[in-house]
XYZ file of C-alpha atoms in Angstrom:
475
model
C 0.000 0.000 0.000
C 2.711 2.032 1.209
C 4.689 1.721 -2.438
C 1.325 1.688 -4.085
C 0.795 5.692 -2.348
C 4.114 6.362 -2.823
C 4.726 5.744 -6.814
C 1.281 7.912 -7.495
C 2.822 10.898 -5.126
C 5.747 10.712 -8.035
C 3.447 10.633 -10.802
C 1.588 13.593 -9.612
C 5.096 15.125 -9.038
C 6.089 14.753 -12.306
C 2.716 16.006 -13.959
C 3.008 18.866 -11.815
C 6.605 19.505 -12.485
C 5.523 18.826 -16.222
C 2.699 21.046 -16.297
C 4.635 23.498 -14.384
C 7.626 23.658 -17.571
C 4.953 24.336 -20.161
C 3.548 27.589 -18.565
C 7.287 29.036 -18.613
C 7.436 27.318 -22.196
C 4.199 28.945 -23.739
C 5.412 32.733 -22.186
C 8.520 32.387 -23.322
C 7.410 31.469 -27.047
C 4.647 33.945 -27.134
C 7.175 36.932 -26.238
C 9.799 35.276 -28.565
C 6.626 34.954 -31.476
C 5.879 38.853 -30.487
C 9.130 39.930 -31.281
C 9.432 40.871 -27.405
C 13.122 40.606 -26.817
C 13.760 42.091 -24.106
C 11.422 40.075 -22.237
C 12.014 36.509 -24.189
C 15.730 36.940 -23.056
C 14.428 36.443 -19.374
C 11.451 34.176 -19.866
C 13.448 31.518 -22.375
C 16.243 32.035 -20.186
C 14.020 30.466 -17.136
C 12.094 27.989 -19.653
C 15.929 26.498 -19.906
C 16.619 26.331 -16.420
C 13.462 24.645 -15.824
C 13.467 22.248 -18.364
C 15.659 18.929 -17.769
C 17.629 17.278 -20.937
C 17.240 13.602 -19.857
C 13.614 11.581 -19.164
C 11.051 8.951 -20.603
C 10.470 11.519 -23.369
C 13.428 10.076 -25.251
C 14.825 13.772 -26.485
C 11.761 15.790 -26.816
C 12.842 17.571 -23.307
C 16.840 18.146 -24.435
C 15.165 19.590 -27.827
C 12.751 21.752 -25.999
C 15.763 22.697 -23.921
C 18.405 23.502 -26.862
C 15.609 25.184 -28.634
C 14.789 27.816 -25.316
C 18.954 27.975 -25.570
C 18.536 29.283 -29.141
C 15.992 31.383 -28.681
C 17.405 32.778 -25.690
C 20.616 33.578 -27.629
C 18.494 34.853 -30.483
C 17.064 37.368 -28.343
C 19.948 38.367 -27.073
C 21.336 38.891 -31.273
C 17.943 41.444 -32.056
C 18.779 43.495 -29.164
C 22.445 43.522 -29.834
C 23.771 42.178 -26.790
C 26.641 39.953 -28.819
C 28.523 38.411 -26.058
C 25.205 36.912 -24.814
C 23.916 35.772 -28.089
C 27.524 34.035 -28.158
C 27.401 32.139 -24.498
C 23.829 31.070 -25.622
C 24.371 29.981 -28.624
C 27.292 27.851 -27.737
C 24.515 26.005 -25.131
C 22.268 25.234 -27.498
C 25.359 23.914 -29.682
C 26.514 21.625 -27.070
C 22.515 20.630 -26.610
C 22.664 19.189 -30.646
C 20.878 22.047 -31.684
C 22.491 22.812 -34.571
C 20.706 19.015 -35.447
C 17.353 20.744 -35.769
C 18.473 24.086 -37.165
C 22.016 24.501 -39.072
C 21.657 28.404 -38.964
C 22.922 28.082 -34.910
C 26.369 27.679 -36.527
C 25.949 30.351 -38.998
C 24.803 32.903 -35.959
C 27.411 32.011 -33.339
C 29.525 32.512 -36.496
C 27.885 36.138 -37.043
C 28.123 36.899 -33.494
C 32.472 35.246 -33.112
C 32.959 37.570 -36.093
C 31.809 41.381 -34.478
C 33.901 40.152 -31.645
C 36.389 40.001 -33.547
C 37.212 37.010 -32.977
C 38.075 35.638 -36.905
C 39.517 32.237 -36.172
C 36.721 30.744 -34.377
C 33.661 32.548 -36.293
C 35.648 30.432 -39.104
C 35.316 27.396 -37.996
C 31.437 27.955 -37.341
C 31.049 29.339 -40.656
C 33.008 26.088 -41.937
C 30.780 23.739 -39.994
C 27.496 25.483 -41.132
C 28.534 24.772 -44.317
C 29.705 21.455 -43.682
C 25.509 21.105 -42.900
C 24.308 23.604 -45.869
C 26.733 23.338 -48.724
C 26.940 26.847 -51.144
C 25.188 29.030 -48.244
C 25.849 32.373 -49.900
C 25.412 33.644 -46.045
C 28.442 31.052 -44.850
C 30.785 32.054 -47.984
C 29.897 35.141 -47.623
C 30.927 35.512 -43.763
C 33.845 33.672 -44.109
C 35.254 35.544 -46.855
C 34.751 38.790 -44.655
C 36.656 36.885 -41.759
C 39.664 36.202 -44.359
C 38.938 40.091 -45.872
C 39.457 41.852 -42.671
C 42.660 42.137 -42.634
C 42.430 43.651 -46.427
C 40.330 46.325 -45.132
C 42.145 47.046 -42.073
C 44.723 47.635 -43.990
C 43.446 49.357 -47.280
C 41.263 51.785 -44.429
C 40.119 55.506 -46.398
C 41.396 59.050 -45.226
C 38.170 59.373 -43.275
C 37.494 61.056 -40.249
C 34.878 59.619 -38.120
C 33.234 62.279 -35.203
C 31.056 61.016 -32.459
C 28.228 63.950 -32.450
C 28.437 64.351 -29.038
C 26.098 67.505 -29.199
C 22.983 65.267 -30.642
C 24.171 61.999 -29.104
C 22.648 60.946 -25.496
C 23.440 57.611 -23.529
C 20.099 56.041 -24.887
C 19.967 54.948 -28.921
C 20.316 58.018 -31.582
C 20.446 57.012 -35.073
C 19.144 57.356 -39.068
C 19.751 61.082 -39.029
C 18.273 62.975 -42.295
C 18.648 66.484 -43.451
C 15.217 68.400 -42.875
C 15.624 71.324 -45.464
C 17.512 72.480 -48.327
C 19.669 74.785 -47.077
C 20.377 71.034 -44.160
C 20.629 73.382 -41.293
C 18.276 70.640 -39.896
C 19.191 67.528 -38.817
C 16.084 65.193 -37.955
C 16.934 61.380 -36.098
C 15.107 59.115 -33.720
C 15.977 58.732 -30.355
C 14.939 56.815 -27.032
C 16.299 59.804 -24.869
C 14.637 60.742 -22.499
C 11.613 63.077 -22.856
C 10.675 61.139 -26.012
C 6.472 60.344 -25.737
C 5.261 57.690 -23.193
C 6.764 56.452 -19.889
C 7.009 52.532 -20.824
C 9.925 50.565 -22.120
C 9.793 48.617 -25.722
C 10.019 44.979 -25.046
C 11.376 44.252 -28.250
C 14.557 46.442 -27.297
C 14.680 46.816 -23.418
C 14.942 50.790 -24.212
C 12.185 53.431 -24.149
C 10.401 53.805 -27.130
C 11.542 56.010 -30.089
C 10.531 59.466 -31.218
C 11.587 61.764 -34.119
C 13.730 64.242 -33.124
C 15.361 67.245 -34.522
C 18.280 69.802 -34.046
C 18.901 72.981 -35.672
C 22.288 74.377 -36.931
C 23.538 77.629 -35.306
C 25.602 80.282 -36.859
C 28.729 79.177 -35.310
C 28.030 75.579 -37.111
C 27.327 73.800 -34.110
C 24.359 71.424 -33.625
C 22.387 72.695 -30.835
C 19.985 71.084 -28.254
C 17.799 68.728 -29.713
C 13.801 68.929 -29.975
C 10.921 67.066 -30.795
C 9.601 67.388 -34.417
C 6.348 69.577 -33.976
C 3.352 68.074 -35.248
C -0.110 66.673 -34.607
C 0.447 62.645 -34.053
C 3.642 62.968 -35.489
C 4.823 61.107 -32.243
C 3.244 58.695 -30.907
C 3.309 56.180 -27.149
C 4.747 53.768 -30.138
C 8.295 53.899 -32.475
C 9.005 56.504 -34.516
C 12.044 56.742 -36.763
C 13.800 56.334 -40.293
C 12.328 59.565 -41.891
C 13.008 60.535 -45.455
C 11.582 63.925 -47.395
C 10.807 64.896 -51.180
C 13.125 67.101 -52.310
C 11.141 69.954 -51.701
C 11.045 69.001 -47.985
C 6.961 69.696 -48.435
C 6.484 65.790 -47.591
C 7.653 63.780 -44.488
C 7.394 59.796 -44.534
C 8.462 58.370 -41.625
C 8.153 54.499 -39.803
C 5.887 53.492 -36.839
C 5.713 50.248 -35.123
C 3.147 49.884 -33.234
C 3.284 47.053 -29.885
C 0.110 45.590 -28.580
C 0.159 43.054 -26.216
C -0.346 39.408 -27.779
C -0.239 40.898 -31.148
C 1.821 40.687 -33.844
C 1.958 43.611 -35.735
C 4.628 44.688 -38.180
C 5.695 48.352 -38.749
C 4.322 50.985 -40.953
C 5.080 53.921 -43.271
C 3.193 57.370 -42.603
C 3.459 60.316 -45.063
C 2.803 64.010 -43.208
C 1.891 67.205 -45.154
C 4.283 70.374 -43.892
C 2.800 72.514 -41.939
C 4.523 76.075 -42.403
C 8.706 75.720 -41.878
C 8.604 74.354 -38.744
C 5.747 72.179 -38.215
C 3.889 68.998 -39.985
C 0.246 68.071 -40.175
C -1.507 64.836 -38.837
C -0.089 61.803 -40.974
C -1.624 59.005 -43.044
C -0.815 55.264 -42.872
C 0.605 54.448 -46.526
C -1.371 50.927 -47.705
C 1.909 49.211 -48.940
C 1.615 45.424 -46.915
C -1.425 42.461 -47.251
C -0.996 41.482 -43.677
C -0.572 43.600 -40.072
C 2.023 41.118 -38.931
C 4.525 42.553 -42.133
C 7.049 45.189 -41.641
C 7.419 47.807 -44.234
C 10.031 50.696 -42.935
C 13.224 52.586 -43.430
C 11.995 54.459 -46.494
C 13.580 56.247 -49.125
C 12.391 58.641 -51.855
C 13.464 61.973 -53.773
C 10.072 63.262 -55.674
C 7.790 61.638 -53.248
C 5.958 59.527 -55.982
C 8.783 56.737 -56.066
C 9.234 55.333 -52.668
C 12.149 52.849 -51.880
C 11.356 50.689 -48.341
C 12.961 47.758 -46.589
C 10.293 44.558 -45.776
C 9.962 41.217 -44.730
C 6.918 40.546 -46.577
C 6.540 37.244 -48.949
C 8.444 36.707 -51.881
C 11.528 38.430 -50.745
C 15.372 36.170 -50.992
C 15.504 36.108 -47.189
C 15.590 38.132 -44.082
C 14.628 42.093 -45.276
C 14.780 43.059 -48.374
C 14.840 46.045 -50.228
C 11.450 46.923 -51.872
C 9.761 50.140 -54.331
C 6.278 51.551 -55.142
C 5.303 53.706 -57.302
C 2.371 56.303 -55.932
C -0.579 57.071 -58.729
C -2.101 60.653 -57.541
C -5.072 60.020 -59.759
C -6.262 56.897 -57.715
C -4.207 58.175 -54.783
C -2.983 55.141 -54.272
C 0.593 52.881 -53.737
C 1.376 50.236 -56.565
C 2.069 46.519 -55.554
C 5.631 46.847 -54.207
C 8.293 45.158 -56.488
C 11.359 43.539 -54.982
C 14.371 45.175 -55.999
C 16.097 41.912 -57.010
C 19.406 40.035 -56.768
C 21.551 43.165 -57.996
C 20.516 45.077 -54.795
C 19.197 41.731 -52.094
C 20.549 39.123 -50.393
C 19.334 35.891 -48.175
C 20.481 38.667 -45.690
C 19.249 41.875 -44.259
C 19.076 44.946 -46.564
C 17.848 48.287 -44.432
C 18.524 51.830 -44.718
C 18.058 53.087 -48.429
C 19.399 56.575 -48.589
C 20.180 58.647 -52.409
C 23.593 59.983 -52.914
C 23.696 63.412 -54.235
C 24.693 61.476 -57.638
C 21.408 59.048 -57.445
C 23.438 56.171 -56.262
C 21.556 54.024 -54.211
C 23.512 53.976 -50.416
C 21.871 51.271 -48.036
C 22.998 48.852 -45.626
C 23.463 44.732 -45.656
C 24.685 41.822 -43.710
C 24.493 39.567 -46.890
C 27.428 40.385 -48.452
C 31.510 40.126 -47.437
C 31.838 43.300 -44.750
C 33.630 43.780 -42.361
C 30.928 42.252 -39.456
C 27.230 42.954 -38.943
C 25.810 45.233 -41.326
C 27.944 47.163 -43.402
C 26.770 50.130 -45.757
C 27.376 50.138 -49.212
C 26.754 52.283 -52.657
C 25.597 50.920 -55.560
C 25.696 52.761 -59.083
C 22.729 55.072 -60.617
C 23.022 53.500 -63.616
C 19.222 54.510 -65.405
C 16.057 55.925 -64.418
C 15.379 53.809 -60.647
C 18.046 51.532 -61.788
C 21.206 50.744 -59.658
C 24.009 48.078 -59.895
C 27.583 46.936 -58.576
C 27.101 47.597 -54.544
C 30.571 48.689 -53.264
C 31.320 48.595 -49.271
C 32.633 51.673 -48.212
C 35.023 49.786 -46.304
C 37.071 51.231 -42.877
C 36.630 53.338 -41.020
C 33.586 54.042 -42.419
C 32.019 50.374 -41.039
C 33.700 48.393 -38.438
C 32.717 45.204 -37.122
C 29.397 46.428 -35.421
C 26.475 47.759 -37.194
C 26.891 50.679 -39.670
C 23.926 51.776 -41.636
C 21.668 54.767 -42.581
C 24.009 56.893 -44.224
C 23.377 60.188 -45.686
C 25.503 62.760 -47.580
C 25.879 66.518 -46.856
C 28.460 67.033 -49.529
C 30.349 64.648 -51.944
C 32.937 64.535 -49.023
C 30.640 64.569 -45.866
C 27.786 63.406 -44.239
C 26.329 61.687 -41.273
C 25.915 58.219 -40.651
C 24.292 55.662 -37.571
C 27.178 52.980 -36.032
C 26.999 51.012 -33.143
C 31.097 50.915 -32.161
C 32.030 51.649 -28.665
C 31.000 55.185 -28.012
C 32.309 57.737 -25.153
C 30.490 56.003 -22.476
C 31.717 52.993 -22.816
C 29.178 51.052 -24.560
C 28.240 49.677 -27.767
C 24.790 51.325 -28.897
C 23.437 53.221 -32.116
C 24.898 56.635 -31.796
C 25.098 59.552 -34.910
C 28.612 60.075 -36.293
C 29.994 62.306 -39.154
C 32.467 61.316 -41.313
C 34.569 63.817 -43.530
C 37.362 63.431 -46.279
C 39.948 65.946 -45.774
C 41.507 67.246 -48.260
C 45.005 66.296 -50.084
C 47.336 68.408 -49.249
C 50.391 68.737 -51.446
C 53.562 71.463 -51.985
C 53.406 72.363 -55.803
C 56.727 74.277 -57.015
C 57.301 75.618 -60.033
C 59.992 76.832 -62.019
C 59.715 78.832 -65.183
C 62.915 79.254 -66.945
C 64.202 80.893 -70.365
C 63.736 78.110 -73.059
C 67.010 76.551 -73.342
C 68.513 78.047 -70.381
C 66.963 75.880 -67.043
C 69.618 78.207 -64.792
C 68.104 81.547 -65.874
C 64.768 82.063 -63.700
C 62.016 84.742 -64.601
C 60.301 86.306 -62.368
C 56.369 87.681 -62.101
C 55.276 84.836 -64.469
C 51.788 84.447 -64.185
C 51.418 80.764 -63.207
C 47.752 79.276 -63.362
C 46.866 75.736 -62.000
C 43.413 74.268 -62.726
C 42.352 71.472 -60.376
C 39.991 68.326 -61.569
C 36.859 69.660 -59.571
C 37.558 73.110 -62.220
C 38.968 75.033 -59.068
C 41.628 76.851 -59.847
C 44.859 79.086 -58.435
C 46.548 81.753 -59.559
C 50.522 83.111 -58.442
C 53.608 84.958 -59.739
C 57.138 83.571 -60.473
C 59.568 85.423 -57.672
């Protein structure tokens, strides 16, 4: 009787205990389904402690285990907390993971490699393939392993400035000129005093607004303010803006979060408002489903709009989209995908125009020097671009580097994630500039015949490749 009472106290136990593992399970994959980050990092994290890896359940619970490993590191990779992506990733490894899902060896590779650590993100890259043979996203990340050195060493006169005067301790980045005369600089920002008093549990940070700063007379960027407008910003994300080139039209990304939904971001379009202020915005019909993300958008006359999206029939991860607007019907064409020229099985974000049409975005599908990298590819025809280059060092490092935009064929702005003045890695703004060569020209005019014999007050004229020129007298 005794044994009898006993043994059912243990199966209860283990129902219980059972029971007890798939709550934390089911929370953990409904804030990892919801894109909630910040809080699947925690919940997964527990699901893993709580679940055991041996049992009658012949390797369901060591699968349920490496997959709340996985998840837990792949948490930690959208927030951008690298050396905890690694450590997790390396659990579910040792948990056979990489059995159910190849890509674990491709991310731990990814994460090894903007750690700059090249020998061991090459030997994950190597084993992924060993599992996926011709992985564009394995060549690819091994060749940028083998590259770096190549860059490193091949690195552009460029000077890189943190923009300490916009920056704040909390995530600044895509800044955007906000006029012709780009004496305003527009960005988003979590900083504080942005709308709302909660925390985004996608990122762990408080959610974004669109902010702008104004350019004083001693070229200096001063304080910082919220762009004016009517539900411009919102208790949910703003960022990524882009204008016509009349600055009369403002599209911008929102992503909305509601509990237990899944709802992918938007593009608004607002109307200006005088100089300094913009009417209430529209939602721009450009997806089939709410869960889809359309953002980051990019356009010059405001009728041909350039976005990034993870919506069906892309080549993987985000790709780079267009639409065309018809003002008769007042309406968005289908979006087109911008093809293999411009996308990758990667992420392409960002689209920005050069001041020469080029097409500047960024990527982590293609050899860079770690995470995404931004690179220019050629106007070569009416919406038509080819070739993408990568600007190389020290333009992108081996964090994220993206949402580039030019002031001047020799300097801009741009959003990176290397280790800023407080210490830490997150998205500040930096501006990078080309200096000029600079170069001691002599020259000697002479009697023909006689090289010894020097005239002087010889008007000497020297006419550069831009068509600048200089003018001086023989002494």
């Amino acid at each position: 009787m005794r044994i009898k009472i006993a043994f059912t106290l243990l199966i209860l136990l283990f129902i219980g205990n059972v029971q007890g593992q798939g709550k934390y399970i089911v929370k953990a994959e409904m804030a990892y389904a919801s894109e909630n980050f910040s809080e699947a990092t925690k919940l997964c994290a527990q699901a893993y402690a709580k679940l055991g890896r041996k049992g009658a359940t012949k390797g369901i619970a060591k699968k349920r285990k490496a997959d709340m490993a996985y998840k837990t590191a792949d948490s930690y990779r959208q927030m951008e907390h690298y050396k905890e992506a690694n450590e997790w990733l390396d659990k579910s490894i040792i948990l056979d993971y990489q059995e159910v899902n190849p890509e674990v060896y491709l991310q731990n590779g990814n994460m090894l490699q903007m750690m700059a650590d090249y020998e061991k993100a090459i030997k994950n890259y190597d084993l992924f393939l060993d599992l996926v043979p011709g992985d564009e996203r394995g060549l690819f990340g091994k060749k940028s392993c083998e590259m770096y050195k190549e860059y490193a060493a091949n690195k552009t006169r460029h000077k890189i400035v943190n923009q300490t005067a916009i920056n704040k301790k909390q995530f600044d980045m895509a800044p955007m000129h906000g006029d012709r005369k780009k004496s305003k600089l527009y960005f988003s920002s979590a900083r504080e005093g942005s709308t709302g008093n909660d925390k985004d549990p996608r990122s762990g940070e408080a959610y974004m607004d669109l902010w702008v700063s104004d350019y004083d007379k001693k070229h200096n960027w001063t304080e910082p303010y919220l762009v004016k407008g009517e539900g411009i910003n919102t208790v949910d994300n703003e960022g990524t803006v882009c204008f016509d080139t009349r600055y009369k039209k403002m599209f911008f990304t929102r992503c909305p979060n509601v509990k237990k939904n899944n709802l992918g971001c938007d593009i608004w379009v607002s109307d200006a408002k005088g100089k300094t202020e913009w009417k209430e915005p529209t939602k721009l019909v450009l997806k089939t489903h709410d869960s889809i993300s359309v953002g980051h958008p990019c356009t010059a006359d405001g009728k041909f709009l350039i976005f990034a999206s993870d919506m069906p029939g892309g080549m993987g991860g985000r790709d780079l989209w267009y639409s065309t607007y018809d003002k008769k019907a007042d309406t968005w064409s289908k979006p087109i995908n911008m093809g293999s020229g411009i996308n990758t099985k990667g992420n392409e974000l960002f689209p920005t125009f050069g001041l020469n049409g080029d097409l500047i975005y960024a990527s982590d599908g293609l050899a860079g020097l770690g995470g995404l990298d931004i690179y220019r590819a050629a106007n070569v025809g009416e919406n038509k671009w080819e070739n993408p280059t990568n600007l190389g060092s020290p333009i992108n490092g081996i964090n994220n580097d993206y949402a580039l935009v030019e002031e001047t064929t020799k300097y801009g702005y741009f959003t990176s994630e290397r280790k800023s003045n407080n210490g830490e890695y997150v998205p500040d703004i930096y501006s990078y500039e080309l200096p000029p060569n600079l170069f001691d020209l002599k020259v000697n005019i002479n009697e023909l015949g006689d090289k010894y014999k020097k005239i002087e007050d010889v008007k000497v004229v020297v006419t550069v490749s831009t068509g600048e020129k200089w003018e001086g007298y023989s002494d």
